[in-house]
GROMACS .gro file of C-alpha atoms in nm:
model
  228
    1MET     CA    1  -1.111   3.441  -3.741
    2SER     CA    2  -1.269   3.392  -4.072
    3THR     CA    3  -1.349   3.102  -4.286
    4TYR     CA    4  -1.308   3.077  -4.655
    5PHE     CA    5  -1.398   2.739  -4.792
    6SER     CA    6  -1.677   2.504  -4.676
    7ASP     CA    7  -1.830   2.161  -4.750
    8ALA     CA    8  -2.008   2.329  -5.031
    9SER     CA    9  -1.661   2.409  -5.191
   10PHE     CA   10  -1.576   2.028  -5.192
   11LYS     CA   11  -1.917   1.919  -5.295
   12PHE     CA   12  -1.884   2.149  -5.609
   13LEU     CA   13  -1.549   2.008  -5.701
   14ARG     CA   14  -1.653   1.644  -5.644
   15GLY     CA   15  -1.951   1.717  -5.874
   16LEU     CA   16  -1.725   1.858  -6.138
   17ALA     CA   17  -1.507   1.550  -6.123
   18ARG     CA   18  -1.813   1.337  -6.188
   19HIS     CA   19  -1.973   1.569  -6.443
   20ASN     CA   20  -1.684   1.735  -6.631
   21ASP     CA   21  -1.879   1.887  -6.906
   22ARG     CA   22  -1.979   2.246  -7.005
   23GLU     CA   23  -2.341   2.182  -6.952
   24TRP     CA   24  -2.303   2.075  -6.592
   25PHE     CA   25  -2.047   2.353  -6.519
   26GLN     CA   26  -2.275   2.619  -6.650
   27ALA     CA   27  -2.565   2.505  -6.440
   28HIS     CA   28  -2.355   2.515  -6.133
   29LYS     CA   29  -2.145   2.806  -6.216
   30GLY     CA   30  -2.310   3.011  -5.933
   31ASP     CA   31  -2.180   2.745  -5.681
   32TYR     CA   32  -1.830   2.774  -5.825
   33GLU     CA   33  -1.833   3.161  -5.789
   34ALA     CA   34  -1.990   3.151  -5.445
   35HIS     CA   35  -1.795   2.854  -5.290
   36VAL     CA   36  -1.460   2.814  -5.476
   37ARG     CA   37  -1.364   3.119  -5.683
   38GLY     CA   38  -1.498   3.401  -5.461
   39PRO     CA   39  -1.349   3.266  -5.138
   40PHE     CA   40  -1.007   3.189  -5.293
   41LEU     CA   41  -0.987   3.530  -5.418
   42ARG     CA   42  -1.076   3.667  -5.072
   43LEU     CA   43  -0.805   3.439  -4.921
   44LEU     CA   44  -0.549   3.574  -5.161
   45THR     CA   45  -0.654   3.926  -5.049
   46ASP     CA   46  -0.604   3.840  -4.691
   47LEU     CA   47  -0.270   3.674  -4.749
   48GLN     CA   48  -0.115   3.985  -4.885
   49PRO     CA   49   0.008   4.125  -4.561
   50ALA     CA   50   0.182   3.812  -4.443
   51LEU     CA   51   0.328   3.768  -4.799
   52LEU     CA   52   0.469   4.110  -4.776
   53GLN     CA   53   0.641   4.021  -4.444
   54VAL     CA   54   0.794   3.724  -4.619
   55SER     CA   55   0.927   3.915  -4.922
   56GLU     CA   56   0.843   4.239  -5.092
   57HIS     CA   57   0.916   4.072  -5.423
   58TYR     CA   58   0.620   3.828  -5.416
   59ARG     CA   59   0.259   3.898  -5.509
   60ALA     CA   60  -0.083   3.754  -5.425
   61GLU     CA   61  -0.302   3.905  -5.677
   62PRO     CA   62  -0.673   3.835  -5.643
   63LYS     CA   63  -0.759   3.924  -5.997
   64GLY     CA   64  -1.030   3.755  -6.216
   65ASN     CA   65  -0.781   3.699  -6.489
   66GLY     CA   66  -0.405   3.721  -6.497
   67GLY     CA   67  -0.360   3.724  -6.130
   68SER     CA   68  -0.267   3.445  -5.882
   69LEU     CA   69  -0.568   3.212  -5.931
   70PHE     CA   70  -0.537   2.954  -6.216
   71ARG     CA   71  -0.826   2.926  -6.450
   72ILE     CA   72  -1.065   2.641  -6.379
   73HIS     CA   73  -1.067   2.563  -6.760
   74ARG     CA   74  -0.810   2.320  -6.884
   75ASP     CA   75  -0.598   2.369  -7.185
   76THR     CA   76  -0.688   2.051  -7.387
   77ARG     CA   77  -0.507   2.144  -7.717
   78PHE     CA   78  -0.229   1.895  -7.679
   79ALA     CA   79  -0.394   1.664  -7.417
   80ASN     CA   80  -0.544   1.314  -7.468
   81ASP     CA   81  -0.781   1.394  -7.197
   82LYS     CA   82  -1.020   1.635  -7.333
   83SER     CA   83  -1.216   1.707  -7.011
   84PRO     CA   84  -1.288   2.094  -7.024
   85TYR     CA   85  -1.239   2.170  -6.648
   86LYS     CA   86  -0.987   2.091  -6.369
   87ASN     CA   87  -1.143   1.915  -6.075
   88TRP     CA   88  -0.931   2.137  -5.843
   89GLN     CA   89  -0.860   2.511  -5.786
   90GLY     CA   90  -0.510   2.634  -5.741
   91ALA     CA   91  -0.337   2.972  -5.687
   92ARG     CA   92   0.022   3.076  -5.743
   93LEU     CA   93   0.192   3.352  -5.528
   94PHE     CA   94   0.446   3.466  -5.772
   95HIS     CA   95   0.760   3.665  -5.801
   96ALA     CA   96   0.742   4.018  -5.945
   97ARG     CA   97   0.981   3.934  -6.226
   98SER     CA   98   0.821   3.596  -6.316
   99LYS     CA   99   0.684   3.733  -6.641
  100GLN     CA  100   1.048   3.799  -6.745
  101VAL     CA  101   1.226   3.506  -6.610
  102GLU     CA  102   1.152   3.171  -6.457
  103ALA     CA  103   1.109   3.205  -6.079
  104PRO     CA  104   1.011   2.992  -5.783
  105ALA     CA  105   0.655   3.051  -5.649
  106PHE     CA  106   0.443   2.959  -5.360
  107TYR     CA  107   0.136   2.751  -5.435
  108LEU     CA  108  -0.201   2.667  -5.281
  109HIS     CA  109  -0.425   2.372  -5.389
  110LEU     CA  110  -0.790   2.312  -5.317
  111GLN     CA  111  -0.909   1.959  -5.402
  112PRO     CA  112  -1.115   1.726  -5.187
  113GLY     CA  113  -0.870   1.496  -4.997
  114HIS     CA  114  -0.575   1.640  -5.169
  115CYS     CA  115  -0.515   1.992  -5.046
  116PHE     CA  116  -0.171   2.124  -4.989
  117VAL     CA  117   0.058   2.424  -4.973
  118ALA     CA  118   0.384   2.418  -5.163
  119ALA     CA  119   0.687   2.617  -5.292
  120GLY     CA  120   0.963   2.595  -5.540
  121VAL     CA  121   1.013   2.548  -5.902
  122TRP     CA  122   0.789   2.295  -6.099
  123HIS     CA  123   0.902   2.149  -6.439
  124PRO     CA  124   1.179   2.408  -6.476
  125GLN     CA  125   1.339   2.482  -6.807
  126PRO     CA  126   1.675   2.302  -6.872
  127ASP     CA  127   1.882   2.610  -6.800
  128THR     CA  128   1.693   2.682  -6.478
  129LEU     CA  129   1.744   2.321  -6.361
  130ARG     CA  130   2.111   2.339  -6.444
  131ARG     CA  131   2.165   2.661  -6.253
  132ILE     CA  132   1.999   2.528  -5.949
  133ARG     CA  133   2.206   2.208  -5.949
  134HIS     CA  134   2.530   2.412  -5.986
  135PHE     CA  135   2.429   2.641  -5.710
  136ILE     CA  136   2.370   2.344  -5.486
  137VAL     CA  137   2.710   2.199  -5.561
  138ASP     CA  138   2.859   2.536  -5.495
  139ASN     CA  139   2.666   2.614  -5.174
  140PRO     CA  140   2.590   2.278  -5.010
  141GLY     CA  141   2.588   2.422  -4.651
  142SER     CA  142   2.313   2.677  -4.717
  143TRP     CA  143   2.112   2.400  -4.917
  144LYS     CA  144   2.134   2.174  -4.625
  145ALA     CA  145   1.994   2.447  -4.388
  146ALA     CA  146   1.715   2.554  -4.640
  147ALA     CA  147   1.594   2.212  -4.761
  148HIS     CA  148   1.715   1.957  -4.495
  149GLY     CA  149   1.686   2.150  -4.179
  150THR     CA  150   1.511   1.938  -3.898
  151ALA     CA  151   1.217   2.180  -3.841
  152PHE     CA  152   1.178   2.231  -4.219
  153ARG     CA  153   1.169   1.860  -4.294
  154LYS     CA  154   0.939   1.782  -3.999
  155ARG     CA  155   0.677   2.028  -4.161
  156PHE     CA  156   0.747   1.981  -4.526
  157ASP     CA  157   0.829   1.698  -4.775
  158LEU     CA  158   1.039   1.740  -5.096
  159ASP     CA  159   0.875   1.639  -5.422
  160ASP     CA  160   1.028   1.291  -5.526
  161ASP     CA  161   0.787   1.202  -5.793
  162GLU     CA  162   1.020   1.285  -6.084
  163MET     CA  163   1.369   1.179  -6.048
  164LEU     CA  164   1.666   1.099  -6.283
  165THR     CA  165   1.763   0.740  -6.263
  166ARG     CA  166   2.130   0.846  -6.250
  167MET     CA  167   2.344   1.150  -6.168
  168PRO     CA  168   2.310   1.428  -6.435
  169ARG     CA  169   2.623   1.452  -6.662
  170GLY     CA  170   2.902   1.664  -6.521
  171PHE     CA  171   2.812   1.627  -6.153
  172PRO     CA  172   2.991   1.418  -5.893
  173ASP     CA  173   2.844   1.092  -5.779
  174ASP     CA  174   2.988   1.118  -5.434
  175PHE     CA  175   2.824   1.465  -5.360
  176GLU     CA  176   2.648   1.489  -5.021
  177PHE     CA  177   2.325   1.581  -5.175
  178ALA     CA  178   2.344   1.358  -5.482
  179LEU     CA  179   1.982   1.263  -5.457
  180ASP     CA  180   1.884   1.626  -5.479
  181LEU     CA  181   2.084   1.684  -5.795
  182ARG     CA  182   1.869   1.400  -5.960
  183ARG     CA  183   1.548   1.591  -5.892
  184LYS     CA  184   1.352   1.723  -6.197
  185ASN     CA  185   1.148   1.959  -5.963
  186PHE     CA  186   1.263   2.154  -5.664
  187ALA     CA  187   0.948   2.185  -5.460
  188ALA     CA  188   0.852   2.139  -5.106
  189PHE     CA  189   0.501   2.074  -4.994
  190ARG     CA  190   0.268   2.003  -4.691
  191SER     CA  191  -0.060   1.830  -4.719
  192LEU     CA  192  -0.367   2.010  -4.549
  193ASP     CA  193  -0.674   1.814  -4.446
  194ASP     CA  194  -1.013   1.914  -4.563
  195ALA     CA  195  -1.094   2.017  -4.197
  196THR     CA  196  -0.807   2.268  -4.199
  197MET     CA  197  -0.917   2.412  -4.543
  198THR     CA  198  -1.275   2.467  -4.414
  199GLY     CA  199  -1.185   2.577  -4.059
  200PRO     CA  200  -1.134   2.918  -3.891
  201ARG     CA  201  -0.745   2.877  -3.865
  202LEU     CA  202  -0.680   2.844  -4.237
  203LEU     CA  203  -0.529   3.190  -4.287
  204LYS     CA  204  -0.305   3.168  -3.977
  205THR     CA  205  -0.196   2.813  -4.082
  206LEU     CA  206  -0.099   2.948  -4.431
  207GLU     CA  207   0.076   3.250  -4.295
  208THR     CA  208   0.299   3.011  -4.081
  209ASP     CA  209   0.363   2.792  -4.381
  210LEU     CA  210   0.469   3.082  -4.600
  211ALA     CA  211   0.716   3.191  -4.344
  212ALA     CA  212   0.846   2.850  -4.295
  213LEU     CA  213   0.890   2.808  -4.673
  214ALA     CA  214   1.056   3.138  -4.719
  215PRO     CA  215   1.425   3.009  -4.662
  216PHE     CA  216   1.364   2.751  -4.934
  217VAL     CA  217   1.231   2.997  -5.174
  218ASP     CA  218   1.510   3.244  -5.082
  219TYR     CA  219   1.771   2.981  -5.168
  220LEU     CA  220   1.609   2.900  -5.511
  221CYS     CA  221   1.600   3.279  -5.589
  222ALA     CA  222   1.968   3.316  -5.511
  223ALA     CA  223   2.030   3.029  -5.737
  224LEU     CA  224   1.852   3.220  -6.021
  225ASP     CA  225   1.995   3.566  -5.932
  226LEU     CA  226   1.649   3.691  -5.823
  227GLU     CA  227   1.577   3.924  -5.533
  228PHE     CA  228   1.401   3.788  -5.225
   0.00000   0.00000   0.00000
């Protein structure tokens, strides 16, 4: 079994968090390529067979630009924080139609002490959010199986960070999954400790997680009339 990340990966990201400027990054760009970006691209390549088993409509593209890996550079145009770099590295395993329509995705996150695997829709547009909520109301039984099954909830948490304070207009207050209708994000995640990220079983762990997240993503795809 192969390893991807190492203590050097986390050392670079911790250093970037402390020295978030272009001069430091350029001086340590070789470490970024060798210990973060390169291993992440290799991991994405190795995840392709497992992802194909999950869904033929999802892609793990290990491209330098325009693929699954997010840029390490921050978009600071409209941000108060003008730090030029992210202190984490993430990758999105995306739906083949995601450039045409908003679609759920799988996500991998590398950050010292805050690594995780996730799936779902994050900060969806109002129409996407409305469609998901209506689909849950119309299909509560399959939502219960996809998002609240015992095995699923033992392994994953649902994102509760951003919630409406009251039921969205037009939805029943007494609905079985009223809390879910108040969500602004429909995402499930599982934290991964640093030892897992640097260990030899990372690929196998992520393969298991992708398969376990598949019914949740399948449900969201159905809500948005997307193939899975």
